[in-house]
Short mmCIF file of N, CA, C and O in Angstrom, two decimals:
data_model
loop_
_atom_site.label_atom_id
_atom_site.label_comp_id
_atom_site.label_asym_id
_atom_site.label_seq_id
_atom_site.Cartn_x
_atom_site.Cartn_y
_atom_site.Cartn_z
N MET A 715 135.89 60.33 201.59
CA MET A 715 136.24 60.01 200.22
C MET A 715 137.48 60.84 199.84
O MET A 715 137.57 62.01 200.17
N ALA A 716 138.41 60.21 199.18
CA ALA A 716 139.63 60.89 198.74
C ALA A 716 139.30 61.90 197.66
O ALA A 716 138.30 61.78 196.95
N ASP A 717 140.16 62.89 197.53
CA ASP A 717 139.91 63.96 196.57
C ASP A 717 140.38 63.63 195.16
O ASP A 717 139.84 64.15 194.19
N THR A 718 141.41 62.80 195.03
CA THR A 718 141.96 62.54 193.70
C THR A 718 142.10 61.04 193.47
O THR A 718 142.18 60.25 194.41
N LEU A 719 142.17 60.68 192.20
CA LEU A 719 142.40 59.27 191.86
C LEU A 719 143.77 58.82 192.33
O LEU A 719 143.93 57.67 192.72
N LYS A 720 144.74 59.70 192.29
CA LYS A 720 146.08 59.32 192.77
C LYS A 720 146.00 58.91 194.24
O LYS A 720 146.63 57.93 194.63
N GLU A 721 145.25 59.65 195.04
CA GLU A 721 145.10 59.30 196.45
C GLU A 721 144.39 57.95 196.62
O GLU A 721 144.70 57.19 197.52
N ILE A 722 143.45 57.69 195.74
CA ILE A 722 142.67 56.45 195.84
C ILE A 722 143.45 55.25 195.31
O ILE A 722 143.52 54.21 195.96
N LEU A 723 144.01 55.39 194.12
CA LEU A 723 144.56 54.24 193.41
C LEU A 723 146.05 54.01 193.61
O LEU A 723 146.51 52.88 193.48
N LEU A 724 146.82 55.05 193.88
CA LEU A 724 148.27 54.92 193.85
C LEU A 724 148.93 54.86 195.21
O LEU A 724 150.14 54.64 195.29
N ASP A 725 148.18 55.03 196.26
CA ASP A 725 148.75 54.93 197.60
C ASP A 725 149.39 53.55 197.77
O ASP A 725 148.78 52.53 197.44
N SER A 726 150.62 53.52 198.27
CA SER A 726 151.37 52.26 198.35
C SER A 726 150.68 51.19 199.19
O SER A 726 150.86 50.01 198.95
N SER A 727 149.86 51.60 200.15
CA SER A 727 149.17 50.61 200.97
C SER A 727 147.96 50.00 200.27
O SER A 727 147.53 48.91 200.61
N ARG A 728 147.42 50.70 199.27
CA ARG A 728 146.25 50.22 198.55
C ARG A 728 146.56 49.70 197.16
O ARG A 728 145.80 48.93 196.58
N ARG A 729 147.66 50.13 196.59
CA ARG A 729 147.96 49.81 195.20
C ARG A 729 147.90 48.32 194.89
O ARG A 729 147.31 47.95 193.87
N PRO A 730 148.48 47.43 195.71
CA PRO A 730 148.40 46.00 195.37
C PRO A 730 146.96 45.50 195.23
O PRO A 730 146.67 44.71 194.32
N ASN A 731 146.06 45.95 196.07
CA ASN A 731 144.66 45.54 195.96
C ASN A 731 144.00 46.14 194.72
O ASN A 731 143.18 45.48 194.07
N VAL A 732 144.36 47.36 194.40
CA VAL A 732 143.83 47.99 193.20
C VAL A 732 144.29 47.22 191.96
O VAL A 732 143.48 46.92 191.07
N VAL A 733 145.57 46.87 191.92
CA VAL A 733 146.11 46.12 190.78
C VAL A 733 145.41 44.77 190.66
O VAL A 733 145.02 44.36 189.56
N THR A 734 145.23 44.08 191.77
CA THR A 734 144.53 42.79 191.75
C THR A 734 143.11 42.96 191.23
O THR A 734 142.67 42.20 190.36
N ASP A 735 142.40 43.94 191.74
CA ASP A 735 141.02 44.16 191.31
C ASP A 735 140.95 44.53 189.83
O ASP A 735 140.04 44.07 189.11
N LEU A 736 141.88 45.35 189.36
CA LEU A 736 141.87 45.72 187.94
C LEU A 736 142.21 44.52 187.06
O LEU A 736 141.63 44.37 185.98
N GLY A 737 143.10 43.67 187.51
CA GLY A 737 143.40 42.44 186.76
C GLY A 737 142.17 41.56 186.65
O GLY A 737 141.89 40.99 185.59
N GLU A 738 141.43 41.46 187.75
CA GLU A 738 140.19 40.68 187.74
C GLU A 738 139.15 41.33 186.83
O GLU A 738 138.38 40.63 186.15
N LEU A 739 139.11 42.65 186.79
CA LEU A 739 138.20 43.36 185.90
C LEU A 739 138.53 43.02 184.45
O LEU A 739 137.63 42.73 183.66
N VAL A 740 139.81 43.04 184.10
CA VAL A 740 140.22 42.70 182.73
C VAL A 740 139.80 41.28 182.40
O VAL A 740 139.21 41.02 181.34
N ASP A 741 140.07 40.34 183.30
CA ASP A 741 139.67 38.95 183.07
C ASP A 741 138.16 38.82 182.88
O ASP A 741 137.70 38.10 181.99
N ALA A 742 137.39 39.52 183.71
CA ALA A 742 135.93 39.45 183.62
C ALA A 742 135.42 40.04 182.31
O ALA A 742 134.52 39.48 181.67
N GLU A 743 136.00 41.16 181.91
CA GLU A 743 135.59 41.78 180.65
C GLU A 743 135.87 40.86 179.47
O GLU A 743 135.04 40.71 178.58
N VAL A 744 137.05 40.26 179.45
CA VAL A 744 137.40 39.35 178.36
C VAL A 744 136.47 38.14 178.38
O VAL A 744 135.96 37.71 177.35
N SER A 745 136.24 37.59 179.56
CA SER A 745 135.39 36.42 179.69
C SER A 745 133.96 36.68 179.19
O SER A 745 133.32 35.79 178.63
N ASP A 746 133.49 37.91 179.37
CA ASP A 746 132.13 38.26 178.98
C ASP A 746 131.96 38.50 177.48
O ASP A 746 130.83 38.63 177.01
N LYS A 747 133.05 38.58 176.76
CA LYS A 747 132.97 38.86 175.32
C LYS A 747 132.35 37.67 174.59
O LYS A 747 132.63 36.53 174.89
N GLY A 748 131.51 37.98 173.62
CA GLY A 748 130.86 36.93 172.85
C GLY A 748 130.98 37.18 171.36
O GLY A 748 131.50 38.22 170.93
N GLY A 749 130.52 36.25 170.58
CA GLY A 749 130.52 36.39 169.14
C GLY A 749 131.91 36.29 168.53
O GLY A 749 132.87 35.92 169.20
N VAL A 750 131.99 36.64 167.26
CA VAL A 750 133.25 36.55 166.53
C VAL A 750 134.29 37.52 167.10
O VAL A 750 135.44 37.15 167.34
N SER A 751 133.87 38.76 167.35
CA SER A 751 134.83 39.73 167.88
C SER A 751 135.28 39.32 169.29
O SER A 751 136.43 39.54 169.67
N GLY A 752 134.38 38.73 170.06
CA GLY A 752 134.75 38.24 171.39
C GLY A 752 135.76 37.12 171.31
O GLY A 752 136.69 37.04 172.11
N ALA A 753 135.59 36.25 170.30
CA ALA A 753 136.56 35.17 170.10
C ALA A 753 137.93 35.73 169.75
O ALA A 753 138.96 35.22 170.22
N VAL A 754 137.97 36.79 168.96
CA VAL A 754 139.24 37.43 168.60
C VAL A 754 139.90 38.00 169.85
O VAL A 754 141.10 37.82 170.06
N VAL A 755 139.12 38.69 170.68
CA VAL A 755 139.65 39.26 171.91
C VAL A 755 140.18 38.16 172.83
O VAL A 755 141.29 38.26 173.36
N LYS A 756 139.39 37.11 172.99
CA LYS A 756 139.81 36.01 173.87
C LYS A 756 141.07 35.35 173.36
O LYS A 756 141.98 35.01 174.14
N THR A 757 141.16 35.16 172.05
CA THR A 757 142.36 34.55 171.46
C THR A 757 143.57 35.44 171.64
O THR A 757 144.64 34.98 172.03
N GLY A 758 143.41 36.72 171.38
CA GLY A 758 144.51 37.67 171.57
C GLY A 758 144.95 37.76 173.01
O GLY A 758 146.15 37.79 173.32
N PHE A 759 143.98 37.78 173.91
CA PHE A 759 144.27 37.84 175.34
C PHE A 759 145.04 36.60 175.78
O PHE A 759 146.04 36.70 176.50
N ALA A 760 144.59 35.45 175.33
CA ALA A 760 145.28 34.20 175.67
C ALA A 760 146.71 34.21 175.11
O ALA A 760 147.64 33.76 175.77
N ALA A 761 146.87 34.75 173.90
CA ALA A 761 148.20 34.80 173.28
C ALA A 761 149.14 35.69 174.09
O ALA A 761 150.29 35.32 174.34
N VAL A 762 148.64 36.84 174.50
CA VAL A 762 149.46 37.75 175.31
C VAL A 762 149.85 37.09 176.62
O VAL A 762 151.01 37.16 177.05
N LYS A 763 148.90 36.42 177.26
CA LYS A 763 149.20 35.75 178.53
C LYS A 763 150.18 34.59 178.34
O LYS A 763 150.97 34.30 179.24
N LYS A 764 150.13 33.94 177.18
CA LYS A 764 151.05 32.84 176.90
C LYS A 764 152.46 33.37 176.63
O LYS A 764 153.44 32.77 177.05
N ILE A 765 152.54 34.48 175.91
CA ILE A 765 153.84 35.08 175.60
C ILE A 765 154.58 35.41 176.90
O ILE A 765 155.77 35.17 177.01
N LYS A 766 153.84 35.96 177.84
CA LYS A 766 154.46 36.35 179.10
C LYS A 766 153.48 36.13 180.25
O LYS A 766 152.68 37.02 180.57
N PRO A 767 153.55 34.98 180.89
CA PRO A 767 152.68 34.74 182.05
C PRO A 767 152.86 35.85 183.10
O PRO A 767 153.97 36.32 183.32
N GLY A 768 151.77 36.28 183.69
CA GLY A 768 151.83 37.35 184.68
C GLY A 768 151.83 38.74 184.07
O GLY A 768 151.94 39.74 184.78
N ILE A 769 151.67 38.80 182.75
CA ILE A 769 151.74 40.09 182.08
C ILE A 769 150.58 41.01 182.45
O ILE A 769 150.76 42.22 182.51
N ILE A 770 149.42 40.47 182.72
CA ILE A 770 148.27 41.33 182.99
C ILE A 770 148.46 42.12 184.28
O ILE A 770 148.39 43.36 184.26
N PRO A 771 148.74 41.48 185.43
CA PRO A 771 148.98 42.29 186.63
C PRO A 771 150.17 43.23 186.47
O PRO A 771 150.13 44.37 186.93
N SER A 772 151.20 42.76 185.79
CA SER A 772 152.38 43.60 185.57
C SER A 772 152.03 44.81 184.71
O SER A 772 152.42 45.95 185.01
N ALA A 773 151.27 44.58 183.65
CA ALA A 773 150.86 45.68 182.77
C ALA A 773 149.94 46.65 183.49
O ALA A 773 150.10 47.88 183.37
N VAL A 774 149.01 46.12 184.25
CA VAL A 774 148.10 46.98 185.02
C VAL A 774 148.91 47.86 185.96
O VAL A 774 148.70 49.08 186.03
N ASP A 775 149.85 47.26 186.68
CA ASP A 775 150.65 48.02 187.63
C ASP A 775 151.47 49.09 186.91
O ASP A 775 151.56 50.23 187.36
N SER A 776 152.05 48.74 185.77
CA SER A 776 152.90 49.70 185.07
C SER A 776 152.09 50.82 184.40
O SER A 776 152.60 51.91 184.19
N LEU A 777 150.84 50.56 184.08
CA LEU A 777 149.98 51.55 183.44
C LEU A 777 149.14 52.35 184.43
O LEU A 777 148.55 53.37 184.06
N LEU A 778 149.08 51.91 185.67
CA LEU A 778 148.15 52.49 186.63
C LEU A 778 148.35 53.99 186.83
O LEU A 778 147.38 54.74 186.86
N ASP A 779 149.59 54.44 186.95
CA ASP A 779 149.82 55.87 187.16
C ASP A 779 149.27 56.69 185.97
O ASP A 779 148.62 57.72 186.17
N ASP A 780 149.54 56.20 184.75
CA ASP A 780 149.07 56.91 183.56
C ASP A 780 147.55 56.84 183.43
O ASP A 780 146.91 57.82 183.03
N PHE A 781 146.96 55.69 183.77
CA PHE A 781 145.50 55.58 183.74
C PHE A 781 144.87 56.54 184.75
O PHE A 781 143.87 57.20 184.45
N ALA A 782 145.45 56.60 185.95
CA ALA A 782 144.91 57.52 186.96
C ALA A 782 144.99 58.96 186.46
O ALA A 782 144.04 59.73 186.61
N GLY A 783 146.11 59.30 185.84
CA GLY A 783 146.24 60.64 185.27
C GLY A 783 145.24 60.92 184.16
O GLY A 783 144.67 62.01 184.08
N ALA A 784 145.01 59.93 183.32
CA ALA A 784 144.06 60.10 182.21
C ALA A 784 142.63 60.28 182.70
O ALA A 784 141.84 61.01 182.11
N LEU A 785 142.30 59.60 183.80
CA LEU A 785 140.93 59.67 184.33
C LEU A 785 140.74 60.79 185.35
O LEU A 785 139.60 61.09 185.73
N GLU A 786 141.83 61.40 185.80
CA GLU A 786 141.74 62.42 186.85
C GLU A 786 140.77 63.56 186.50
O GLU A 786 139.95 63.94 187.34
N PRO A 787 140.82 64.11 185.27
CA PRO A 787 139.87 65.19 184.97
C PRO A 787 138.41 64.73 185.06
O PRO A 787 137.54 65.49 185.50
N PHE A 788 138.15 63.50 184.66
CA PHE A 788 136.79 62.96 184.75
C PHE A 788 136.38 62.82 186.21
O PHE A 788 135.25 63.15 186.57
N TYR A 789 137.30 62.33 187.01
CA TYR A 789 136.98 62.13 188.43
C TYR A 789 136.76 63.47 189.13
O TYR A 789 135.84 63.60 189.94
N GLY A 790 137.58 64.46 188.78
CA GLY A 790 137.40 65.79 189.36
C GLY A 790 136.04 66.38 189.01
O GLY A 790 135.35 66.94 189.88
N ASP A 791 135.63 66.24 187.77
CA ASP A 791 134.33 66.73 187.34
C ASP A 791 133.20 65.97 188.03
O ASP A 791 132.22 66.56 188.50
N TYR A 792 133.36 64.66 188.10
CA TYR A 792 132.38 63.80 188.78
C TYR A 792 132.21 64.23 190.24
O TYR A 792 131.08 64.38 190.73
N ARG A 793 133.32 64.45 190.91
CA ARG A 793 133.27 64.88 192.32
C ARG A 793 132.63 66.26 192.44
O ARG A 793 131.82 66.50 193.35
N ALA A 794 132.98 67.18 191.53
CA ALA A 794 132.42 68.53 191.57
C ALA A 794 130.91 68.52 191.38
O ALA A 794 130.20 69.36 191.93
N GLN A 795 130.42 67.54 190.61
CA GLN A 795 128.98 67.42 190.38
C GLN A 795 128.27 66.68 191.52
O GLN A 795 127.05 66.53 191.50
N GLY A 796 129.03 66.21 192.49
CA GLY A 796 128.44 65.48 193.61
C GLY A 796 127.95 64.10 193.24
O GLY A 796 127.01 63.58 193.82
N GLY A 797 128.62 63.49 192.25
CA GLY A 797 128.20 62.18 191.77
C GLY A 797 128.33 61.08 192.80
O GLY A 797 129.11 61.18 193.74
N ASN A 798 127.54 60.03 192.61
CA ASN A 798 127.61 58.88 193.52
C ASN A 798 127.76 57.55 192.78
O ASN A 798 127.66 56.50 193.39
N ASP A 799 127.99 57.60 191.46
CA ASP A 799 128.20 56.39 190.68
C ASP A 799 129.16 56.74 189.54
O ASP A 799 128.74 57.21 188.48
N PHE A 800 130.45 56.52 189.80
CA PHE A 800 131.46 56.90 188.82
C PHE A 800 131.32 56.07 187.54
O PHE A 800 131.62 56.55 186.45
N GLY A 801 130.86 54.84 187.65
CA GLY A 801 130.63 54.02 186.46
C GLY A 801 129.59 54.64 185.54
O GLY A 801 129.77 54.70 184.32
N ALA A 802 128.50 55.13 186.11
CA ALA A 802 127.47 55.80 185.31
C ALA A 802 128.01 57.09 184.72
O ALA A 802 127.73 57.42 183.56
N TYR A 803 128.81 57.81 185.50
CA TYR A 803 129.41 59.05 185.00
C TYR A 803 130.31 58.74 183.80
O TYR A 803 130.22 59.42 182.77
N LEU A 804 131.20 57.75 183.95
CA LEU A 804 132.09 57.41 182.84
C LEU A 804 131.31 56.97 181.62
O LEU A 804 131.66 57.31 180.49
N THR A 805 130.24 56.21 181.83
CA THR A 805 129.41 55.76 180.72
C THR A 805 128.78 56.95 180.00
O THR A 805 128.69 56.96 178.77
N SER A 806 128.41 57.96 180.76
CA SER A 806 127.80 59.16 180.14
C SER A 806 128.82 59.94 179.32
O SER A 806 128.44 60.75 178.47
N ARG A 807 130.08 59.70 179.55
CA ARG A 807 131.17 60.36 178.80
C ARG A 807 132.08 59.31 178.17
O ARG A 807 133.28 59.46 178.11
N SER A 808 131.45 58.24 177.71
CA SER A 808 132.21 57.07 177.25
C SER A 808 133.17 57.37 176.11
O SER A 808 134.28 56.82 176.06
N ASP A 809 132.78 58.24 175.19
CA ASP A 809 133.65 58.54 174.05
C ASP A 809 134.95 59.17 174.54
O ASP A 809 136.05 58.72 174.18
N GLU A 810 134.84 60.18 175.37
CA GLU A 810 136.02 60.88 175.88
C GLU A 810 136.84 60.00 176.82
O GLU A 810 138.07 60.00 176.76
N ALA A 811 136.16 59.30 177.72
CA ALA A 811 136.86 58.48 178.71
C ALA A 811 137.62 57.34 178.04
O ALA A 811 138.77 57.06 178.39
N SER A 812 137.00 56.70 177.07
CA SER A 812 137.68 55.60 176.39
C SER A 812 138.87 56.12 175.58
O SER A 812 139.93 55.50 175.55
N ASP A 813 138.72 57.28 174.95
CA ASP A 813 139.85 57.87 174.22
C ASP A 813 141.00 58.19 175.16
O ASP A 813 142.17 57.99 174.81
N ALA A 814 140.69 58.69 176.34
CA ALA A 814 141.74 59.02 177.31
C ALA A 814 142.50 57.76 177.73
O ALA A 814 143.74 57.76 177.78
N LEU A 815 141.78 56.69 178.02
CA LEU A 815 142.43 55.44 178.43
C LEU A 815 143.20 54.80 177.28
O LEU A 815 144.33 54.31 177.48
N LEU A 816 142.62 54.80 176.10
CA LEU A 816 143.30 54.21 174.95
C LEU A 816 144.53 55.02 174.54
O LEU A 816 145.49 54.46 174.01
N GLY A 817 144.53 56.30 174.82
CA GLY A 817 145.72 57.11 174.57
C GLY A 817 146.90 56.60 175.36
O GLY A 817 148.04 56.58 174.88
N VAL A 818 146.65 56.13 176.57
CA VAL A 818 147.70 55.56 177.41
C VAL A 818 148.24 54.27 176.80
O VAL A 818 149.45 54.10 176.66
N THR A 819 147.35 53.38 176.44
CA THR A 819 147.81 52.09 175.90
C THR A 819 148.40 52.23 174.50
O THR A 819 149.36 51.54 174.17
N ASP A 820 147.86 53.13 173.71
CA ASP A 820 148.44 53.36 172.38
C ASP A 820 149.89 53.84 172.51
O ASP A 820 150.78 53.35 171.81
N SER A 821 150.10 54.77 173.41
CA SER A 821 151.45 55.30 173.62
C SER A 821 152.40 54.21 174.11
O SER A 821 153.54 54.09 173.64
N ARG A 822 151.92 53.40 175.04
CA ARG A 822 152.76 52.33 175.59
C ARG A 822 153.07 51.29 174.53
O ARG A 822 154.21 50.84 174.41
N ALA A 823 152.08 50.90 173.73
CA ALA A 823 152.30 49.91 172.68
C ALA A 823 153.30 50.44 171.65
O ALA A 823 154.18 49.69 171.18
N GLU A 824 153.16 51.70 171.32
CA GLU A 824 154.06 52.31 170.33
C GLU A 824 155.52 52.28 170.81
O GLU A 824 156.43 52.08 170.02
N ARG A 825 155.72 52.44 172.11
CA ARG A 825 157.08 52.46 172.67
C ARG A 825 157.62 51.06 172.99
O ARG A 825 158.80 50.93 173.33
N SER A 826 156.79 50.03 172.89
CA SER A 826 157.22 48.69 173.23
C SER A 826 158.33 48.21 172.29
O SER A 826 158.31 48.47 171.10
N SER A 827 159.26 47.48 172.88
CA SER A 827 160.34 46.89 172.07
C SER A 827 160.00 45.47 171.64
O SER A 827 160.75 44.86 170.89
N ARG A 828 158.87 44.96 172.11
CA ARG A 828 158.47 43.58 171.79
C ARG A 828 157.52 43.56 170.59
O ARG A 828 156.37 43.99 170.68
N ASP A 829 158.02 43.05 169.48
CA ASP A 829 157.21 42.98 168.27
C ASP A 829 155.97 42.12 168.46
O ASP A 829 154.92 42.42 167.89
N SER A 830 156.06 41.06 169.27
CA SER A 830 154.91 40.19 169.49
C SER A 830 153.78 40.95 170.19
O SER A 830 152.61 40.78 169.85
N ILE A 831 154.13 41.79 171.15
CA ILE A 831 153.13 42.58 171.85
C ILE A 831 152.51 43.60 170.89
O ILE A 831 151.30 43.78 170.85
N LYS A 832 153.35 44.26 170.11
CA LYS A 832 152.85 45.24 169.13
C LYS A 832 151.89 44.58 168.15
O LYS A 832 150.85 45.15 167.80
N LYS A 833 152.23 43.38 167.69
CA LYS A 833 151.41 42.67 166.71
C LYS A 833 150.03 42.33 167.30
O LYS A 833 149.00 42.58 166.66
N VAL A 834 150.02 41.78 168.50
CA VAL A 834 148.75 41.42 169.13
C VAL A 834 147.94 42.69 169.41
O VAL A 834 146.74 42.73 169.15
N TYR A 835 148.60 43.73 169.92
CA TYR A 835 147.89 44.98 170.21
C TYR A 835 147.26 45.56 168.94
O TYR A 835 146.11 46.00 168.96
N SER A 836 148.01 45.54 167.84
CA SER A 836 147.48 46.10 166.60
C SER A 836 146.26 45.32 166.10
O SER A 836 145.37 45.90 165.48
N LYS A 837 146.20 44.03 166.40
CA LYS A 837 145.02 43.24 166.01
C LYS A 837 143.82 43.54 166.91
O LYS A 837 142.68 43.48 166.46
N LEU A 838 144.08 43.81 168.18
CA LEU A 838 142.99 44.07 169.12
C LEU A 838 142.52 45.52 169.09
O LEU A 838 141.37 45.81 169.40
N ARG A 839 143.38 46.43 168.69
CA ARG A 839 143.09 47.86 168.79
C ARG A 839 141.86 48.32 168.01
O ARG A 839 141.13 49.17 168.50
N PRO A 840 141.58 47.78 166.81
CA PRO A 840 140.40 48.28 166.09
C PRO A 840 139.10 48.19 166.89
O PRO A 840 138.21 49.02 166.73
N ASN A 841 138.97 47.20 167.76
CA ASN A 841 137.77 47.08 168.60
C ASN A 841 138.01 47.62 170.00
O ASN A 841 137.15 47.47 170.87
N GLY A 842 139.16 48.23 170.20
CA GLY A 842 139.53 48.69 171.54
C GLY A 842 138.55 49.67 172.15
O GLY A 842 138.19 49.55 173.31
N LYS A 843 138.11 50.63 171.37
CA LYS A 843 137.22 51.64 171.92
C LYS A 843 135.92 51.02 172.42
O LYS A 843 135.47 51.32 173.53
N LYS A 844 135.34 50.16 171.61
CA LYS A 844 134.11 49.49 172.02
C LYS A 844 134.34 48.68 173.31
O LYS A 844 133.53 48.73 174.24
N ASN A 845 135.45 47.97 173.35
CA ASN A 845 135.74 47.15 174.53
C ASN A 845 135.97 48.00 175.78
O ASN A 845 135.50 47.65 176.87
N VAL A 846 136.67 49.11 175.63
CA VAL A 846 136.90 49.99 176.77
C VAL A 846 135.58 50.61 177.22
O VAL A 846 135.30 50.67 178.42
N GLU A 847 134.78 51.06 176.27
CA GLU A 847 133.48 51.64 176.63
C GLU A 847 132.63 50.64 177.41
O GLU A 847 131.96 51.01 178.38
N GLU A 848 132.67 49.39 177.00
CA GLU A 848 131.89 48.36 177.71
C GLU A 848 132.41 48.11 179.12
O GLU A 848 131.66 47.70 180.00
N ALA A 849 133.69 48.38 179.35
CA ALA A 849 134.29 48.16 180.67
C ALA A 849 134.11 49.34 181.62
O ALA A 849 134.35 49.19 182.83
N LEU A 850 133.71 50.49 181.11
CA LEU A 850 133.63 51.69 181.95
C LEU A 850 132.72 51.55 183.18
O LEU A 850 133.10 52.01 184.26
N PRO A 851 131.54 50.92 183.07
CA PRO A 851 130.73 50.78 184.29
C PRO A 851 131.46 50.00 185.40
O PRO A 851 131.47 50.44 186.56
N ARG A 852 132.09 48.89 185.04
CA ARG A 852 132.84 48.12 186.04
C ARG A 852 134.02 48.90 186.58
O ARG A 852 134.33 48.84 187.77
N LEU A 853 134.70 49.62 185.70
CA LEU A 853 135.86 50.41 186.13
C LEU A 853 135.42 51.47 187.14
O LEU A 853 136.05 51.65 188.18
N GLY A 854 134.35 52.16 186.83
CA GLY A 854 133.84 53.17 187.75
C GLY A 854 133.43 52.58 189.09
O GLY A 854 133.70 53.16 190.15
N GLN A 855 132.79 51.42 189.05
CA GLN A 855 132.39 50.76 190.30
C GLN A 855 133.61 50.36 191.12
O GLN A 855 133.62 50.48 192.35
N LEU A 856 134.64 49.89 190.44
CA LEU A 856 135.87 49.51 191.12
C LEU A 856 136.50 50.73 191.80
O LEU A 856 136.93 50.66 192.95
N ILE A 857 136.52 51.85 191.09
CA ILE A 857 137.09 53.08 191.67
C ILE A 857 136.23 53.54 192.84
O ILE A 857 136.76 53.92 193.89
N ASP A 858 134.91 53.48 192.70
CA ASP A 858 134.02 53.83 193.82
C ASP A 858 134.30 52.96 195.04
O ASP A 858 134.34 53.43 196.17
N LYS A 859 134.51 51.67 194.80
CA LYS A 859 134.81 50.73 195.88
C LYS A 859 136.08 51.14 196.63
O LYS A 859 136.11 51.20 197.86
N HIS A 860 137.11 51.47 195.89
CA HIS A 860 138.37 51.86 196.52
C HIS A 860 138.28 53.25 197.15
O HIS A 860 138.91 53.49 198.18
N ALA A 861 137.49 54.14 196.57
CA ALA A 861 137.32 55.47 197.16
C ALA A 861 136.61 55.38 198.49
O ALA A 861 136.93 56.11 199.44
N ALA A 862 135.65 54.47 198.59
CA ALA A 862 134.89 54.29 199.83
C ALA A 862 135.77 53.75 200.95
O ALA A 862 135.50 53.95 202.13
N ALA A 863 136.85 53.06 200.58
CA ALA A 863 137.74 52.45 201.57
C ALA A 863 138.80 53.43 202.07
O ALA A 863 139.56 53.10 203.00
N VAL A 864 138.89 54.61 201.45
CA VAL A 864 139.93 55.58 201.84
C VAL A 864 139.53 56.27 203.11
O VAL A 864 138.43 56.67 203.32
#
């Protein structure tokens, strides 16, 4: 098992597969959303994809280094504790982990020059924490999967 998330997620030979898997994770999380708030997420997601086809894999790839950095302290602690399910670990620290990940996207959205992206992000952001927290088990499993392949 690799020692750091950078070794697991950012290695040039593995990065394309990581990006693909993370894109699929985003699609699955959006697809699983239900109710009124789920409809808002699905509508916003569809709007973003319509504005710029291919934006999800591109965004995942461009954010991956920052996401790995944001999660690195969690992964280090998880490894130090001898954990075997990073998804469960992230869920146990969902408040902190989601804040760390949202800090990355908040910063990126703030720096965006595209008003359409800022507008959609601002509409989705109020439920962002809940949505990220719900995705943490899958995210941890995905990282475990890639760590096992190192």
